[in-house]
mmCIF file of C-alpha atoms (C1' of nucleotides) in Angstrom:
data_model
loop_
_atom_site.group_PDB
_atom_site.id
_atom_site.type_symbol
_atom_site.label_atom_id
_atom_site.label_comp_id
_atom_site.label_asym_id
_atom_site.label_seq_id
_atom_site.Cartn_x
_atom_site.Cartn_y
_atom_site.Cartn_z
ATOM 1 C CA UNK A 22 67.047 -137.283 -69.574
ATOM 2 C CA UNK A 23 63.584 -138.354 -68.650
ATOM 3 C CA UNK A 24 62.667 -142.127 -67.084
ATOM 4 C CA UNK A 25 60.429 -144.922 -68.397
ATOM 5 C CA UNK A 26 57.412 -144.051 -65.553
ATOM 6 C CA UNK A 27 54.894 -146.921 -65.249
ATOM 7 C CA UNK A 28 51.196 -146.751 -63.460
ATOM 8 C CA UNK A 29 52.632 -147.685 -60.370
ATOM 9 C CA UNK A 30 55.263 -145.601 -60.191
ATOM 10 C CA UNK A 31 52.948 -142.534 -61.383
ATOM 11 C CA UNK A 32 50.584 -143.071 -58.165
ATOM 12 C CA UNK A 33 53.082 -143.686 -55.501
ATOM 13 C CA UNK A 34 54.788 -140.165 -56.536
ATOM 14 C CA UNK A 35 51.753 -138.261 -56.933
ATOM 15 C CA UNK A 36 50.789 -139.481 -53.311
ATOM 16 C CA UNK A 37 54.630 -139.463 -51.803
ATOM 17 C CA UNK A 38 54.575 -135.586 -53.607
ATOM 18 C CA UNK A 39 51.879 -134.851 -51.179
ATOM 19 C CA UNK A 40 52.745 -136.334 -48.480
ATOM 20 C CA UNK A 41 56.179 -138.046 -47.668
ATOM 21 C CA UNK A 42 55.214 -139.310 -44.269
ATOM 22 C CA UNK A 43 52.168 -142.016 -45.983
ATOM 23 C CA UNK A 44 53.722 -145.124 -44.122
ATOM 24 C CA UNK A 45 55.031 -147.831 -47.008
ATOM 25 C CA UNK A 46 52.185 -150.223 -46.104
ATOM 26 C CA UNK A 47 49.144 -148.160 -46.602
ATOM 27 C CA UNK A 48 50.890 -146.601 -50.186
ATOM 28 C CA UNK A 49 50.639 -150.098 -51.041
ATOM 29 C CA UNK A 50 46.947 -150.767 -49.775
ATOM 30 C CA UNK A 51 46.178 -147.510 -52.214
ATOM 31 C CA UNK A 52 48.710 -148.756 -55.552
ATOM 32 C CA UNK A 53 47.329 -152.286 -54.774
ATOM 33 C CA UNK A 54 51.816 -152.857 -54.742
ATOM 34 C CA UNK A 55 52.991 -154.630 -51.079
ATOM 35 C CA UNK A 56 54.955 -153.267 -49.243
ATOM 36 C CA UNK A 57 58.122 -154.425 -50.000
ATOM 37 C CA UNK A 58 57.081 -153.683 -53.797
ATOM 38 C CA UNK A 59 56.589 -149.652 -53.278
ATOM 39 C CA UNK A 60 59.474 -149.663 -51.166
ATOM 40 C CA UNK A 61 61.968 -151.344 -53.940
ATOM 41 C CA UNK A 62 60.036 -148.444 -56.474
ATOM 42 C CA UNK A 63 60.850 -145.874 -54.159
ATOM 43 C CA UNK A 64 64.138 -146.271 -53.621
ATOM 44 C CA UNK A 65 64.843 -146.870 -56.905
ATOM 45 C CA UNK A 66 63.149 -143.890 -58.162
ATOM 46 C CA UNK A 67 65.348 -141.962 -55.603
ATOM 47 C CA UNK A 68 68.565 -143.457 -57.530
ATOM 48 C CA UNK A 69 67.506 -142.820 -60.597
ATOM 49 C CA UNK A 70 66.705 -139.294 -59.462
ATOM 50 C CA UNK A 71 63.547 -138.987 -60.337
ATOM 51 C CA UNK A 72 62.984 -138.879 -56.547
ATOM 52 C CA UNK A 73 65.218 -135.560 -55.267
ATOM 53 C CA UNK A 74 65.020 -135.627 -51.996
ATOM 54 C CA UNK A 75 62.848 -135.661 -49.701
ATOM 55 C CA UNK A 76 61.984 -132.382 -47.808
ATOM 56 C CA UNK A 77 60.303 -130.607 -44.778
ATOM 57 C CA UNK A 78 57.977 -127.558 -45.918
ATOM 58 C CA UNK A 79 58.199 -124.932 -43.158
ATOM 59 C CA UNK A 80 55.461 -122.149 -43.212
ATOM 60 C CA UNK A 81 56.526 -119.337 -43.660
ATOM 61 C CA UNK A 82 54.230 -117.142 -41.801
ATOM 62 C CA UNK A 83 55.001 -119.140 -39.050
ATOM 63 C CA UNK A 84 58.987 -118.574 -39.623
ATOM 64 C CA UNK A 85 58.141 -115.097 -39.521
ATOM 65 C CA UNK A 86 58.577 -114.588 -43.180
ATOM 66 C CA UNK A 87 55.423 -113.610 -43.912
ATOM 67 C CA UNK A 88 56.488 -111.206 -46.969
ATOM 68 C CA UNK A 89 56.601 -112.878 -50.801
ATOM 69 C CA UNK A 90 58.068 -110.585 -53.622
ATOM 70 C CA UNK A 91 59.014 -111.729 -56.949
ATOM 71 C CA UNK A 92 61.925 -110.254 -58.940
ATOM 72 C CA UNK A 93 62.536 -109.413 -62.484
ATOM 73 C CA UNK A 94 65.697 -108.680 -62.664
ATOM 74 C CA UNK A 95 66.720 -107.286 -66.728
ATOM 75 C CA UNK A 96 70.906 -107.558 -67.345
ATOM 76 C CA UNK A 97 73.200 -105.045 -68.718
ATOM 77 C CA UNK A 98 75.760 -107.610 -70.224
ATOM 78 C CA UNK A 99 75.624 -111.313 -70.860
ATOM 79 C CA UNK A 100 78.391 -111.727 -71.221
ATOM 80 C CA UNK A 101 78.963 -115.653 -69.963
ATOM 81 C CA UNK A 102 80.579 -115.169 -66.970
ATOM 82 C CA UNK A 103 78.597 -112.165 -65.586
ATOM 83 C CA UNK A 104 75.680 -114.359 -65.816
ATOM 84 C CA UNK A 105 77.600 -116.791 -64.041
ATOM 85 C CA UNK A 106 78.137 -114.513 -61.080
ATOM 86 C CA UNK A 107 75.108 -113.017 -60.973
ATOM 87 C CA UNK A 108 73.779 -116.564 -60.702
ATOM 88 C CA UNK A 109 75.650 -117.546 -57.863
ATOM 89 C CA UNK A 110 75.168 -114.228 -56.019
ATOM 90 C CA UNK A 111 71.198 -114.981 -56.467
ATOM 91 C CA UNK A 112 71.390 -118.211 -55.196
ATOM 92 C CA UNK A 113 73.640 -117.904 -51.844
ATOM 93 C CA UNK A 114 70.772 -115.730 -51.019
ATOM 94 C CA UNK A 115 69.117 -117.170 -48.224
ATOM 95 C CA UNK A 116 65.778 -114.755 -48.259
ATOM 96 C CA UNK A 117 65.894 -116.202 -52.229
ATOM 97 C CA UNK A 118 64.193 -119.656 -52.431
ATOM 98 C CA UNK A 119 63.830 -119.250 -56.935
ATOM 99 C CA UNK A 120 66.340 -118.291 -58.647
ATOM 100 C CA UNK A 121 65.098 -118.783 -62.917
ATOM 101 C CA UNK A 122 67.382 -117.484 -65.720
ATOM 102 C CA UNK A 123 64.928 -116.619 -68.569
ATOM 103 C CA UNK A 124 64.241 -115.442 -71.940
ATOM 104 C CA UNK A 125 61.308 -113.178 -72.860
ATOM 105 C CA UNK A 126 61.020 -108.822 -71.407
ATOM 106 C CA UNK A 127 63.538 -109.744 -68.534
ATOM 107 C CA UNK A 128 66.420 -112.746 -68.097
ATOM 108 C CA UNK A 129 65.767 -113.317 -63.913
ATOM 109 C CA UNK A 130 62.682 -114.000 -62.196
ATOM 110 C CA UNK A 131 63.177 -113.963 -58.716
ATOM 111 C CA UNK A 132 60.852 -115.415 -55.467
ATOM 112 C CA UNK A 133 61.946 -113.826 -52.252
ATOM 113 C CA UNK A 134 60.402 -114.883 -48.929
ATOM 114 C CA UNK A 135 61.100 -111.793 -46.268
ATOM 115 C CA UNK A 136 60.381 -110.550 -43.350
ATOM 116 C CA UNK A 137 59.202 -107.093 -44.932
ATOM 117 C CA UNK A 138 59.714 -104.782 -46.707
ATOM 118 C CA UNK A 139 62.740 -103.536 -45.357
ATOM 119 C CA UNK A 140 64.452 -106.613 -45.362
ATOM 120 C CA UNK A 141 63.620 -106.557 -48.900
ATOM 121 C CA UNK A 142 64.034 -102.933 -49.546
ATOM 122 C CA UNK A 143 67.968 -104.033 -47.838
ATOM 123 C CA UNK A 144 68.313 -107.266 -50.497
ATOM 124 C CA UNK A 145 67.756 -104.525 -53.531
ATOM 125 C CA UNK A 146 71.193 -102.754 -52.648
ATOM 126 C CA UNK A 147 72.383 -106.001 -51.859
ATOM 127 C CA UNK A 148 71.443 -108.122 -54.903
ATOM 128 C CA UNK A 149 70.484 -105.671 -57.192
ATOM 129 C CA UNK A 150 72.201 -102.115 -56.656
ATOM 130 C CA UNK A 151 75.664 -102.464 -55.875
ATOM 131 C CA UNK A 152 75.834 -104.357 -59.079
ATOM 132 C CA UNK A 153 77.013 -103.652 -62.208
ATOM 133 C CA UNK A 154 75.004 -105.781 -64.137
ATOM 134 C CA UNK A 155 71.851 -105.758 -63.217
ATOM 135 C CA UNK A 156 69.768 -103.057 -65.678
ATOM 136 C CA UNK A 157 67.069 -102.643 -64.251
ATOM 137 C CA UNK A 158 64.618 -104.811 -61.226
ATOM 138 C CA UNK A 159 60.848 -104.753 -61.015
ATOM 139 C CA UNK A 160 59.277 -105.435 -57.963
ATOM 140 C CA UNK A 161 55.846 -107.543 -57.889
ATOM 141 C CA UNK A 162 54.639 -107.629 -54.083
ATOM 142 C CA UNK A 163 52.511 -110.778 -53.304
ATOM 143 C CA UNK A 164 49.303 -110.673 -51.735
ATOM 144 C CA UNK A 165 48.588 -114.156 -51.503
ATOM 145 C CA UNK A 166 49.781 -116.631 -51.884
ATOM 146 C CA UNK A 167 47.731 -118.416 -54.073
ATOM 147 C CA UNK A 168 49.266 -122.085 -54.862
ATOM 148 C CA UNK A 169 52.930 -123.034 -53.308
ATOM 149 C CA UNK A 170 54.181 -125.826 -54.476
ATOM 150 C CA UNK A 171 56.578 -127.728 -56.508
ATOM 151 C CA UNK A 172 54.799 -130.462 -57.450
ATOM 152 C CA UNK A 173 55.260 -131.835 -61.468
ATOM 153 C CA UNK A 174 51.934 -133.270 -62.765
ATOM 154 C CA UNK A 175 51.567 -136.779 -63.235
ATOM 155 C CA UNK A 176 48.597 -138.222 -64.971
ATOM 156 C CA UNK A 177 49.099 -141.713 -64.154
ATOM 157 C CA UNK A 178 48.239 -142.617 -67.693
ATOM 158 C CA UNK A 179 52.275 -141.297 -68.773
ATOM 159 C CA UNK A 180 54.529 -143.557 -69.580
ATOM 160 C CA UNK B 2 51.135 -115.494 -37.038
ATOM 161 C CA UNK B 3 54.230 -115.783 -36.243
ATOM 162 C CA UNK B 4 55.799 -118.807 -33.798
ATOM 163 C CA UNK B 5 58.563 -118.580 -30.633
ATOM 164 C CA UNK B 6 61.645 -120.811 -32.291
ATOM 165 C CA UNK B 7 65.091 -121.108 -30.016
ATOM 166 C CA UNK B 8 67.934 -122.173 -31.392
ATOM 167 C CA UNK B 9 67.273 -125.438 -31.370
ATOM 168 C CA UNK B 10 64.118 -125.266 -34.011
ATOM 169 C CA UNK B 11 65.400 -123.263 -36.104
ATOM 170 C CA UNK B 12 69.043 -125.729 -36.805
ATOM 171 C CA UNK B 13 66.165 -128.635 -37.251
ATOM 172 C CA UNK B 14 64.586 -126.625 -39.348
ATOM 173 C CA UNK B 15 67.353 -125.846 -41.388
ATOM 174 C CA UNK B 16 68.238 -129.370 -41.857
ATOM 175 C CA UNK B 17 64.995 -131.138 -42.459
ATOM 176 C CA UNK B 18 64.139 -128.747 -44.664
ATOM 177 C CA UNK B 19 67.372 -129.687 -47.023
ATOM 178 C CA UNK B 20 66.445 -133.555 -46.547
ATOM 179 C CA UNK B 21 63.914 -135.242 -44.542
ATOM 180 C CA UNK B 22 65.279 -138.022 -44.009
ATOM 181 C CA UNK B 23 68.085 -137.669 -41.564
ATOM 182 C CA UNK B 24 67.344 -139.951 -38.740
ATOM 183 C CA UNK B 25 66.158 -138.415 -35.410
ATOM 184 C CA UNK B 26 69.496 -138.963 -34.032
ATOM 185 C CA UNK B 27 71.508 -137.832 -36.477
ATOM 186 C CA UNK B 28 69.270 -134.586 -35.617
ATOM 187 C CA UNK B 29 70.528 -135.121 -31.928
ATOM 188 C CA UNK B 30 73.722 -135.416 -32.987
ATOM 189 C CA UNK B 31 73.905 -132.046 -35.227
ATOM 190 C CA UNK B 32 72.342 -130.094 -32.490
ATOM 191 C CA UNK B 33 73.292 -131.078 -29.217
ATOM 192 C CA UNK B 34 69.863 -132.815 -28.240
ATOM 193 C CA UNK B 35 68.672 -136.822 -27.127
ATOM 194 C CA UNK B 36 66.851 -138.054 -29.859
ATOM 195 C CA UNK B 37 63.900 -138.294 -27.362
ATOM 196 C CA UNK B 38 63.902 -133.992 -27.727
ATOM 197 C CA UNK B 39 63.977 -133.829 -31.276
ATOM 198 C CA UNK B 40 61.084 -135.749 -31.733
ATOM 199 C CA UNK B 41 58.847 -133.886 -29.639
ATOM 200 C CA UNK B 42 60.934 -130.480 -30.714
ATOM 201 C CA UNK B 43 59.394 -131.856 -34.073
ATOM 202 C CA UNK B 44 56.092 -132.801 -33.493
ATOM 203 C CA UNK B 45 55.136 -130.052 -31.698
ATOM 204 C CA UNK B 46 56.773 -127.078 -35.087
ATOM 205 C CA UNK B 47 54.824 -129.914 -36.981
ATOM 206 C CA UNK B 48 51.452 -129.408 -35.301
ATOM 207 C CA UNK B 49 51.968 -125.994 -34.238
ATOM 208 C CA UNK B 50 51.802 -125.879 -38.109
ATOM 209 C CA UNK B 51 55.314 -124.406 -38.154
ATOM 210 C CA UNK B 52 56.455 -127.625 -40.648
ATOM 211 C CA UNK B 53 53.559 -127.880 -43.037
ATOM 212 C CA UNK B 54 54.120 -130.710 -44.575
ATOM 213 C CA UNK B 55 56.944 -133.260 -45.666
ATOM 214 C CA UNK B 56 57.007 -133.946 -49.236
ATOM 215 C CA UNK B 57 58.832 -135.634 -51.588
ATOM 216 C CA UNK B 58 60.508 -133.222 -54.753
ATOM 217 C CA UNK B 59 60.185 -134.697 -57.872
ATOM 218 C CA UNK B 60 62.633 -133.823 -60.760
ATOM 219 C CA UNK B 61 60.461 -132.426 -63.734
ATOM 220 C CA UNK B 62 63.582 -133.378 -65.645
ATOM 221 C CA UNK B 63 63.131 -136.930 -64.971
ATOM 222 C CA UNK B 64 59.446 -136.828 -65.543
ATOM 223 C CA UNK B 65 59.007 -135.785 -68.478
ATOM 224 C CA UNK B 66 58.314 -131.555 -67.712
ATOM 225 C CA UNK B 67 61.225 -129.585 -68.456
ATOM 226 C CA UNK B 68 60.106 -126.727 -69.172
ATOM 227 C CA UNK B 69 59.624 -124.285 -67.076
ATOM 228 C CA UNK B 70 57.731 -121.351 -67.800
ATOM 229 C CA UNK B 71 56.630 -118.300 -66.134
ATOM 230 C CA UNK B 72 53.743 -116.218 -66.215
ATOM 231 C CA UNK B 73 52.651 -112.542 -65.518
ATOM 232 C CA UNK B 74 48.990 -112.236 -65.810
ATOM 233 C CA UNK B 75 46.889 -109.089 -66.220
ATOM 234 C CA UNK B 76 43.001 -109.384 -65.566
ATOM 235 C CA UNK B 77 40.077 -106.973 -66.637
ATOM 236 C CA UNK B 78 37.907 -106.995 -63.345
ATOM 237 C CA UNK B 79 39.324 -106.921 -59.646
ATOM 238 C CA UNK B 80 35.519 -107.642 -58.807
ATOM 239 C CA UNK B 81 36.629 -110.147 -55.782
ATOM 240 C CA UNK B 82 34.303 -113.357 -57.573
ATOM 241 C CA UNK B 83 35.976 -113.185 -60.578
ATOM 242 C CA UNK B 84 39.149 -113.232 -58.400
ATOM 243 C CA UNK B 85 38.066 -116.130 -56.755
ATOM 244 C CA UNK B 86 37.381 -117.478 -59.779
ATOM 245 C CA UNK B 87 40.413 -117.277 -61.560
ATOM 246 C CA UNK B 88 42.265 -118.275 -58.603
ATOM 247 C CA UNK B 89 40.073 -121.464 -58.181
ATOM 248 C CA UNK B 90 41.448 -122.370 -61.431
ATOM 249 C CA UNK B 91 44.826 -121.152 -61.450
ATOM 250 C CA UNK B 92 45.686 -123.401 -58.603
ATOM 251 C CA UNK B 93 42.778 -126.438 -60.250
ATOM 252 C CA UNK B 94 45.423 -126.825 -62.920
ATOM 253 C CA UNK B 95 48.360 -129.078 -62.488
ATOM 254 C CA UNK B 96 50.868 -127.718 -64.151
ATOM 255 C CA UNK B 97 50.582 -124.326 -62.496
ATOM 256 C CA UNK B 98 52.872 -125.186 -59.344
ATOM 257 C CA UNK B 99 52.786 -122.016 -58.003
ATOM 258 C CA UNK B 100 50.083 -118.994 -58.381
ATOM 259 C CA UNK B 101 50.797 -116.369 -56.859
ATOM 260 C CA UNK B 102 48.643 -112.607 -56.272
ATOM 261 C CA UNK B 103 50.770 -109.705 -56.974
ATOM 262 C CA UNK B 104 50.261 -106.527 -56.789
ATOM 263 C CA UNK B 105 52.626 -103.902 -59.201
ATOM 264 C CA UNK B 106 52.131 -104.365 -62.963
ATOM 265 C CA UNK B 107 50.879 -107.787 -62.878
ATOM 266 C CA UNK B 108 47.843 -109.277 -60.750
ATOM 267 C CA UNK B 109 49.319 -112.915 -61.094
ATOM 268 C CA UNK B 110 52.175 -114.551 -61.579
ATOM 269 C CA UNK B 111 52.449 -117.991 -62.204
ATOM 270 C CA UNK B 112 55.100 -121.174 -62.206
ATOM 271 C CA UNK B 113 54.130 -123.472 -64.785
ATOM 272 C CA UNK B 114 56.027 -127.032 -65.314
ATOM 273 C CA UNK B 115 55.205 -128.250 -68.342
ATOM 274 C CA UNK B 116 56.129 -131.205 -71.314
ATOM 275 C CA UNK B 117 56.785 -128.975 -74.076
ATOM 276 C CA UNK B 118 55.972 -125.473 -75.983
ATOM 277 C CA UNK B 119 52.616 -126.935 -77.345
ATOM 278 C CA UNK B 120 51.322 -128.400 -73.690
ATOM 279 C CA UNK B 121 51.596 -124.546 -72.908
ATOM 280 C CA UNK B 122 50.198 -122.878 -75.605
ATOM 281 C CA UNK B 123 47.381 -125.708 -75.238
ATOM 282 C CA UNK B 124 47.424 -124.221 -71.803
ATOM 283 C CA UNK B 125 46.912 -120.535 -72.201
ATOM 284 C CA UNK B 126 44.193 -121.709 -74.343
ATOM 285 C CA UNK B 127 42.289 -123.111 -71.460
ATOM 286 C CA UNK B 128 43.275 -120.356 -69.034
ATOM 287 C CA UNK B 129 43.818 -117.041 -71.258
ATOM 288 C CA UNK B 130 42.277 -116.524 -73.853
ATOM 289 C CA UNK B 131 38.854 -118.673 -72.903
ATOM 290 C CA UNK B 132 38.730 -116.325 -69.352
ATOM 291 C CA UNK B 133 37.225 -112.856 -70.366
ATOM 292 C CA UNK B 134 38.514 -112.079 -67.381
ATOM 293 C CA UNK B 135 42.347 -111.983 -68.435
ATOM 294 C CA UNK B 136 43.144 -109.137 -69.635
ATOM 295 C CA UNK B 137 46.606 -109.506 -71.334
ATOM 296 C CA UNK B 138 49.299 -111.961 -70.491
ATOM 297 C CA UNK B 139 53.111 -112.311 -70.818
ATOM 298 C CA UNK B 140 55.320 -115.225 -70.777
ATOM 299 C CA UNK B 141 58.785 -116.085 -69.388
ATOM 300 C CA UNK B 142 60.675 -119.388 -70.528
ATOM 301 C CA UNK B 143 63.017 -120.393 -68.272
ATOM 302 C CA UNK B 144 66.286 -121.736 -70.124
ATOM 303 C CA UNK B 145 67.630 -122.274 -66.412
ATOM 304 C CA UNK B 146 66.676 -123.398 -63.443
ATOM 305 C CA UNK B 147 69.461 -121.360 -61.130
ATOM 306 C CA UNK B 148 67.534 -122.089 -57.761
ATOM 307 C CA UNK B 149 64.881 -123.897 -56.940
ATOM 308 C CA UNK B 150 63.048 -124.355 -53.379
ATOM 309 C CA UNK B 151 61.376 -123.361 -50.884
ATOM 310 C CA UNK B 152 62.937 -123.022 -47.649
ATOM 311 C CA UNK B 153 62.447 -120.050 -45.749
ATOM 312 C CA UNK B 154 65.560 -118.906 -44.405
ATOM 313 C CA UNK B 155 66.473 -119.345 -40.849
ATOM 314 C CA UNK B 156 69.517 -117.608 -38.964
ATOM 315 C CA UNK B 157 70.095 -119.520 -36.258
ATOM 316 C CA UNK B 158 69.798 -116.279 -34.546
ATOM 317 C CA UNK B 159 66.572 -115.511 -35.135
ATOM 318 C CA UNK B 160 64.379 -115.112 -32.322
ATOM 319 C "C1'" DT C 27 67.262 -138.888 -19.857
ATOM 320 C "C1'" DC C 28 66.617 -143.338 -19.999
ATOM 321 C "C1'" DT C 29 64.421 -148.005 -21.983
ATOM 322 C "C1'" DG C 30 61.300 -150.148 -24.544
ATOM 323 C "C1'" DA C 31 58.011 -151.516 -26.809
ATOM 324 C "C1'" DA C 32 55.264 -150.606 -31.284
ATOM 325 C "C1'" DA C 33 56.091 -149.364 -36.542
ATOM 326 C "C1'" DA C 34 58.204 -148.679 -40.474
ATOM 327 C "C1'" DT C 35 62.285 -150.038 -44.187
ATOM 328 C "C1'" DG C 36 64.698 -152.905 -46.095
ATOM 329 C "C1'" DG C 37 66.954 -157.185 -47.426
ATOM 330 C "C1'" DA C 38 66.850 -162.826 -48.518
ATOM 331 C "C1'" DC C 39 64.292 -165.534 -50.587
ATOM 332 C "C1'" DC C 40 61.255 -168.006 -53.366
ATOM 333 C "C1'" DT C 41 57.915 -167.991 -56.901
ATOM 334 C "C1'" DT C 42 55.573 -166.063 -61.367
ATOM 335 C "C1'" DT C 43 55.840 -164.031 -65.902
ATOM 336 C "C1'" DA D 26 66.079 -161.473 -66.544
ATOM 337 C "C1'" DA D 27 63.266 -158.664 -63.533
ATOM 338 C "C1'" DA D 28 59.113 -157.474 -60.896
ATOM 339 C "C1'" DG D 29 56.479 -159.258 -57.686
ATOM 340 C "C1'" DG D 30 54.998 -161.292 -52.646
ATOM 341 C "C1'" DT D 31 55.864 -163.379 -48.276
ATOM 342 C "C1'" DC D 32 58.873 -163.554 -44.043
ATOM 343 C "C1'" DC D 33 61.734 -161.648 -41.438
ATOM 344 C "C1'" DA D 34 66.147 -158.549 -38.921
ATOM 345 C "C1'" DT D 35 67.345 -154.144 -38.616
ATOM 346 C "C1'" DT D 36 67.008 -149.342 -37.478
ATOM 347 C "C1'" DT D 37 63.366 -145.166 -36.745
ATOM 348 C "C1'" DT D 38 60.064 -143.459 -33.596
ATOM 349 C "C1'" DC D 39 58.278 -141.895 -30.009
ATOM 350 C "C1'" DA D 40 55.619 -142.860 -25.152
ATOM 351 C "C1'" DG D 41 55.706 -143.443 -20.157
ATOM 352 C "C1'" DA D 42 58.838 -144.230 -16.326
#
DNA sequence: TCTGAAAATGGACCTTT
DNA sequence: AAAGGTCCATTTTCAGA
């Protein structure tokens, strides 16, 4: 599953994870490679799926979704088709940014971006109260987004 | 704080959130705008901070970080400088992808990408056990990343 | 909205290990 | 073979009329 990455790959990935707009020529200068080599490596990394995709990161505040909510959910039954249905429901909801199926005290952890608490209340109806397989859920409202990203740690030494 | 977005802005943002590599000419065709207009709008959205940045999304699995962990942390004291120190510690840790300071049963929610459980154990030492202000913490290990992203919901009708 | 210049990407081809 | 470098064609971005 994991793919061999040399020091050049790691450095390139670290850069483009932070900023995908750096021109390949500039990347080449930073890691000591020609632009063509940078181009080939980035293409290879994308083909191999190491780079999943390139995306614009949009500010939730500026777009009127200032509230981040973490919701923990416990299910009634772990029957596979019930779980799959829940996963689909959660994944389909646009306000759900992330959904993890976890082991521990809870079964699901959701991260939501909402306009206000009214919208969240409405979502709890849709996602939790109207779902018979939700046993209970607990809400944590974020007061500050200390760090938000999807960056993967890549020490340059990793092989 | 929030910025006025018309239907064109919303459509463009939806597209580039999913895929930032679509050429502006193609975006123009999709939303019915000239490439120049698309160019101007994207630049404006970036200048205004609506688009925070462009980033490559890297696969944690392919880079050898297959385990996602959610850690809930309760602090001993909410003294402001102690909290700030914790926030900085969490934010600085490369394995911490996200850190939210929350209200509710816990004080912090962390999302971590780790190589294996040994690495997580080591991180709990660094981040939690060696920190006097951590009262207790609870770990949830993700078995499946049902949905992972930072996409902000943007219905085309939003004003 | 159109046109054109500047920049960036990505392929061809050759060289090195 | 595998990967790097140089050079060049194509595509994309982006500013001015």
